[in-house]
């Protein structure tokens, strides 16, 4: 069975500082990997995804993530955060060539400090 | 924008009453999903559908039923609501064409069971 672990439930960071949100997954087969963002009182929006190819994936709003197969990780990074990045971030995994489910991590709440 | 709407957006009800939440999509994709979101749990799959009258259970299906009589509508019913079903409910779709690997989410329904 697949699982996703987001190691930090909350991450405080000062405005304009860099941030890394950690995600590790477990699967015996190849997977697709996703990061979603949820702004306060809104639905989930796709930030970026890894399907294949280059292990460094760039997404919206200046975020990027790197797929590391040996460490089964897919950490999300941004070099300089803004107050508007305050949100909850979800890492997710789905099986390649499967029709159904995405497994979500429990989320990491990003707090931007002025 | 994946053309997903959810209704109602907010609902307060009493324990023991039936509740139906509606998810509507405008693009006629086959796959639709219902999730619930609770603090510390991320998103958990309740039920999903892969076509009209074709549905299957997710990891937290107890106490919920679904119906899909038209491609565009996926209904989630709580036959007899309980306080443990107080949650935010999200509908999602997966496209049949193009980026078929990604789920796109509606705005959510906040349900409170008193």
Coordinates of C-alpha atoms in Angstrom, one line a residue:
Chain A
X1 CA 0.0 0.0 0.0
X2 CA 1.1 3.5 -0.6
X3 CA 1.5 6.2 2.0
X4 CA 2.6 9.8 2.2
X5 CA 4.3 11.4 5.2
X6 CA 4.6 15.2 5.6
X7 CA 7.0 15.5 8.4
X8 CA 6.0 19.0 9.6
X9 CA 2.5 19.9 10.5
X10 CA 3.4 23.6 10.7
X11 CA 6.3 25.6 9.4
X12 CA 6.9 29.2 10.4
X13 CA 9.2 31.2 8.2
X14 CA 10.0 34.9 7.8
X15 CA 8.9 36.8 4.8
X16 CA 11.5 36.7 2.0
X17 CA 13.3 33.8 3.6
X18 CA 13.6 30.4 1.8
X19 CA 11.3 27.5 2.7
X20 CA 11.3 23.7 2.3
X21 CA 8.3 21.6 3.0
X22 CA 9.2 17.9 3.3
X23 CA 7.3 15.0 1.9
X24 CA 8.2 11.3 1.9
X25 CA 6.3 8.5 0.3
X26 CA 6.2 4.8 0.4
X27 CA 5.2 2.6 -2.6
X28 CA 6.4 -0.7 -4.1
X29 CA 5.5 0.5 -7.6
X30 CA 6.1 3.6 -9.6
X31 CA 4.1 6.6 -8.7
X32 CA 3.0 10.1 -9.7
X33 CA 3.6 12.8 -7.2
X34 CA 1.7 16.0 -6.5
X35 CA 1.7 19.1 -4.4
X36 CA -1.5 21.0 -3.8
X37 CA -2.1 24.3 -2.0
X38 CA -5.1 25.3 -0.1
X39 CA -5.6 29.0 0.7
X40 CA -7.8 29.8 3.7
X41 CA -11.5 28.9 3.1
X42 CA -10.8 27.6 -0.5
X43 CA -10.5 24.4 -2.3
X44 CA -7.3 22.6 -3.3
X45 CA -5.3 24.0 -6.2
X46 CA -2.6 22.0 -8.1
X47 CA 0.8 23.6 -7.4
X48 CA 3.0 21.1 -9.4
X49 CA 3.3 17.5 -10.3
X50 CA 6.0 14.9 -11.2
X51 CA 5.1 12.3 -13.7
X52 CA 8.4 11.3 -15.3
X53 CA 11.5 12.9 -16.8
X54 CA 13.4 15.7 -15.1
X55 CA 13.4 15.2 -11.4
X56 CA 13.2 19.0 -10.8
X57 CA 9.7 20.2 -11.3
X58 CA 8.7 23.8 -11.4
X59 CA 5.2 25.0 -10.5
X60 CA 3.1 28.1 -10.0
X61 CA 4.0 31.0 -7.7
X62 CA 7.7 30.3 -7.8
X63 CA 7.6 26.9 -6.1
X64 CA 9.6 23.9 -7.2
X65 CA 10.0 20.3 -6.0
X66 CA 12.6 17.7 -6.5
X67 CA 11.9 14.0 -6.9
X68 CA 14.4 11.8 -5.2
X69 CA 13.7 8.1 -5.9
X70 CA 16.5 6.7 -3.7
X71 CA 15.2 8.7 -0.7
X72 CA 11.5 8.4 -1.8
X73 CA 11.1 12.1 -1.2
X74 CA 9.4 15.0 -3.0
X75 CA 10.3 18.1 -1.1
X76 CA 8.8 21.4 -2.0
X77 CA 10.9 24.6 -2.0
X78 CA 10.6 28.3 -2.6
X79 CA 13.7 30.6 -2.5
X80 CA 11.8 33.6 -1.1
X81 CA 8.3 33.4 0.4
X82 CA 5.7 36.1 0.5
X83 CA 2.9 36.8 2.9
X84 CA 0.5 35.6 0.2
X85 CA 2.0 32.1 0.4
X86 CA 0.3 31.6 3.7
X87 CA -1.7 28.4 3.1
X88 CA -1.8 24.7 3.8
X89 CA 0.2 22.5 1.5
X90 CA -0.6 18.9 0.7
X91 CA 1.7 16.3 -0.8
X92 CA -0.1 13.4 -2.7
X93 CA 0.8 10.2 -4.5
X94 CA -1.0 8.1 -7.0
X95 CA -0.1 4.9 -8.8
X96 CA 0.9 5.0 -12.4
X97 CA -1.7 3.5 -14.8
X98 CA -4.3 3.2 -12.1
X99 CA -7.7 4.7 -12.4
X100 CA -8.7 5.6 -9.0
X101 CA -7.2 7.0 -5.9
X102 CA -4.8 9.7 -4.8
X103 CA -3.3 9.3 -1.3
X104 CA -2.8 12.6 0.5
X105 CA -0.5 13.5 3.3
X106 CA -1.9 15.2 6.4
X107 CA -0.8 18.7 5.2
X108 CA 1.8 21.3 6.3
X109 CA 0.6 24.7 7.3
X110 CA 2.9 27.5 6.2
X111 CA 3.0 30.6 8.4
X112 CA 4.7 33.6 7.0
X113 CA 6.1 35.9 9.7
X114 CA 6.5 39.6 9.0
Chain B
X1 CA -10.9 25.9 -13.8
X2 CA -12.4 22.5 -14.1
X3 CA -16.0 23.7 -14.0
X4 CA -16.8 22.1 -10.7
X5 CA -19.5 23.4 -8.4
X6 CA -20.7 22.1 -5.0
X7 CA -24.0 22.8 -3.3
X8 CA -24.7 23.8 -0.7
X9 CA -21.5 25.6 0.3
X10 CA -22.5 25.6 4.0
X11 CA -25.0 23.5 5.9
X12 CA -25.9 23.1 9.5
X13 CA -28.1 20.1 10.4
X14 CA -29.1 18.0 13.4
X15 CA -28.0 14.6 14.3
X16 CA -30.2 11.9 12.7
X17 CA -31.3 13.9 9.7
X18 CA -30.5 12.9 6.2
X19 CA -28.2 15.2 4.2
X20 CA -27.4 15.2 0.5
X21 CA -24.5 17.1 -1.0
X22 CA -24.2 17.7 -4.7
X23 CA -21.2 18.0 -7.0
X24 CA -21.8 19.2 -10.5
X25 CA -19.3 19.3 -13.4
X26 CA -19.6 21.0 -16.7
X27 CA -17.0 19.0 -18.7
X28 CA -18.6 15.5 -18.5
X29 CA -15.6 13.6 -17.3
X30 CA -16.0 10.0 -16.1
X31 CA -14.2 10.1 -12.9
X32 CA -15.5 11.9 -9.8
X33 CA -14.5 11.7 -6.2
X34 CA -15.8 12.7 -2.8
X35 CA -13.3 13.5 0.0
X36 CA -13.7 14.8 3.5
X37 CA -11.1 17.0 5.1
X38 CA -10.5 17.1 8.8
X39 CA -7.7 18.7 10.8
X40 CA -4.7 16.4 11.2
X41 CA -6.0 13.9 8.7
X42 CA -5.6 15.7 5.4
X43 CA -8.1 14.5 2.7
X44 CA -9.6 11.1 2.9
X45 CA -11.5 9.4 0.1
X46 CA -15.1 8.6 0.8
X47 CA -16.4 7.2 -2.5
X48 CA -15.6 7.6 -6.2
X49 CA -17.3 7.0 -9.5
X50 CA -16.0 5.9 -12.8
X51 CA -19.1 6.4 -14.8
X52 CA -22.9 6.6 -14.6
X53 CA -24.1 4.1 -12.0
X54 CA -20.5 2.9 -11.4
X55 CA -19.2 3.7 -8.0
X56 CA -16.8 2.3 -5.4
X57 CA -15.9 2.8 -1.8
X58 CA -12.9 4.7 -0.5
X59 CA -11.2 4.4 2.9
X60 CA -13.9 6.2 5.0
X61 CA -17.2 5.1 3.3
X62 CA -19.1 4.0 6.4
X63 CA -22.2 6.1 6.9
X64 CA -22.1 7.5 3.4
X65 CA -23.8 6.5 0.1
X66 CA -23.4 8.0 -3.4
X67 CA -25.3 8.1 -6.6
X68 CA -24.5 9.0 -10.1
X69 CA -27.5 8.9 -12.4
X70 CA -26.0 11.6 -14.8
X71 CA -22.4 12.1 -15.9
X72 CA -22.4 15.7 -14.6
X73 CA -23.8 15.1 -11.1
X74 CA -22.3 13.1 -8.2
X75 CA -24.4 13.1 -5.0
X76 CA -23.1 12.2 -1.5
X77 CA -25.8 11.2 1.0
X78 CA -25.5 10.9 4.8
X79 CA -28.5 8.8 5.6
X80 CA -28.5 9.8 9.2
X81 CA -26.0 12.4 10.0
X82 CA -23.8 12.1 13.1
X83 CA -21.5 14.7 14.8
X84 CA -18.5 12.7 13.6
X85 CA -19.5 13.7 10.1
X86 CA -19.0 17.4 10.8
X87 CA -16.3 18.2 8.2
X88 CA -15.5 20.0 5.0
X89 CA -16.4 17.9 2.0
X90 CA -14.6 18.2 -1.4
X91 CA -15.6 16.9 -4.7
X92 CA -12.9 16.3 -7.4
X93 CA -12.8 15.2 -11.0
X94 CA -10.2 13.6 -13.1
X95 CA -10.1 14.5 -16.8
X96 CA -10.7 12.0 -19.6
X97 CA -8.5 13.9 -22.0
X98 CA -5.3 15.9 -21.6
X99 CA -3.8 15.8 -18.1
X100 CA -5.6 12.6 -17.1
X101 CA -3.3 12.0 -14.2
X102 CA -4.5 15.0 -12.0
X103 CA -7.5 15.5 -9.8
X104 CA -9.1 18.9 -9.8
X105 CA -11.2 20.0 -6.8
X106 CA -14.4 21.9 -6.2
X107 CA -14.7 24.7 -3.6
X108 CA -16.0 22.5 -0.8
X109 CA -19.0 22.2 1.4
X110 CA -18.7 22.9 5.1
X111 CA -21.1 20.6 7.0
X112 CA -21.9 21.0 10.7
X113 CA -23.9 18.3 12.5
X114 CA -25.2 19.5 15.8

